[in-house]
Amino acid sequence: MVLGAIGNALDDIIRIAVPASAAGLRAASIAGIIIG
């Protein structure tokens, strides 16, 4: 049960973190283009 709860929490974190990191990379590349 504990491992299942940890797995569900990790799934939630991954679902949130992946789009957030992708958006961060996109924002950084856009900022790099503007600055450069």
PDB file of C-alpha atoms in Angstrom:
ATOM      1  CA  MET A   1       0.000   0.000   0.000  1.00  0.00           C
ATOM      2  CA  VAL A   2       2.774   2.423   0.889  1.00  0.00           C
ATOM      3  CA  LEU A   3       4.640   1.707  -2.349  1.00  0.00           C
ATOM      4  CA  GLY A   4       1.416   2.191  -4.297  1.00  0.00           C
ATOM      5  CA  ALA A   5       0.858   5.580  -2.656  1.00  0.00           C
ATOM      6  CA  ILE A   6       4.447   6.608  -3.425  1.00  0.00           C
ATOM      7  CA  GLY A   7       4.009   5.481  -7.033  1.00  0.00           C
ATOM      8  CA  ASN A   8       0.822   7.526  -7.377  1.00  0.00           C
ATOM      9  CA  ALA A   9       2.532  10.579  -5.881  1.00  0.00           C
ATOM     10  CA  LEU A  10       5.468  10.174  -8.274  1.00  0.00           C
ATOM     11  CA  ASP A  11       3.055   9.900 -11.214  1.00  0.00           C
ATOM     12  CA  ASP A  12       1.390  13.160 -10.134  1.00  0.00           C
ATOM     13  CA  ILE A  13       4.762  14.891  -9.701  1.00  0.00           C
ATOM     14  CA  ILE A  14       5.976  13.681 -13.104  1.00  0.00           C
ATOM     15  CA  ARG A  15       2.746  14.817 -14.797  1.00  0.00           C
ATOM     16  CA  ILE A  16       3.214  18.298 -13.310  1.00  0.00           C
ATOM     17  CA  ALA A  17       7.006  18.541 -13.631  1.00  0.00           C
ATOM     18  CA  VAL A  18       7.349  17.433 -17.267  1.00  0.00           C
ATOM     19  CA  PRO A  19       5.101  20.151 -18.785  1.00  0.00           C
ATOM     20  CA  ALA A  20       6.558  22.706 -16.352  1.00  0.00           C
ATOM     21  CA  SER A  21      10.135  21.869 -17.347  1.00  0.00           C
ATOM     22  CA  ALA A  22       9.172  21.886 -21.043  1.00  0.00           C
ATOM     23  CA  ALA A  23       7.588  25.328 -20.603  1.00  0.00           C
ATOM     24  CA  GLY A  24      10.689  26.504 -18.723  1.00  0.00           C
ATOM     25  CA  LEU A  25      12.988  25.312 -21.513  1.00  0.00           C
ATOM     26  CA  ARG A  26      10.784  27.030 -24.099  1.00  0.00           C
ATOM     27  CA  ALA A  27      10.796  30.268 -22.083  1.00  0.00           C
ATOM     28  CA  ALA A  28      14.579  30.055 -21.704  1.00  0.00           C
ATOM     29  CA  SER A  29      15.074  29.529 -25.446  1.00  0.00           C
ATOM     30  CA  ILE A  30      12.753  32.452 -26.249  1.00  0.00           C
ATOM     31  CA  ALA A  31      14.627  34.637 -23.752  1.00  0.00           C
ATOM     32  CA  GLY A  32      17.910  33.534 -25.338  1.00  0.00           C
ATOM     33  CA  ILE A  33      16.655  34.544 -28.776  1.00  0.00           C
ATOM     34  CA  ILE A  34      15.467  37.930 -27.480  1.00  0.00           C
ATOM     35  CA  ILE A  35      18.693  38.574 -25.555  1.00  0.00           C
ATOM     36  CA  GLY A  36      20.910  37.225 -28.322  1.00  0.00           C
TER      37      GLY A  36
END
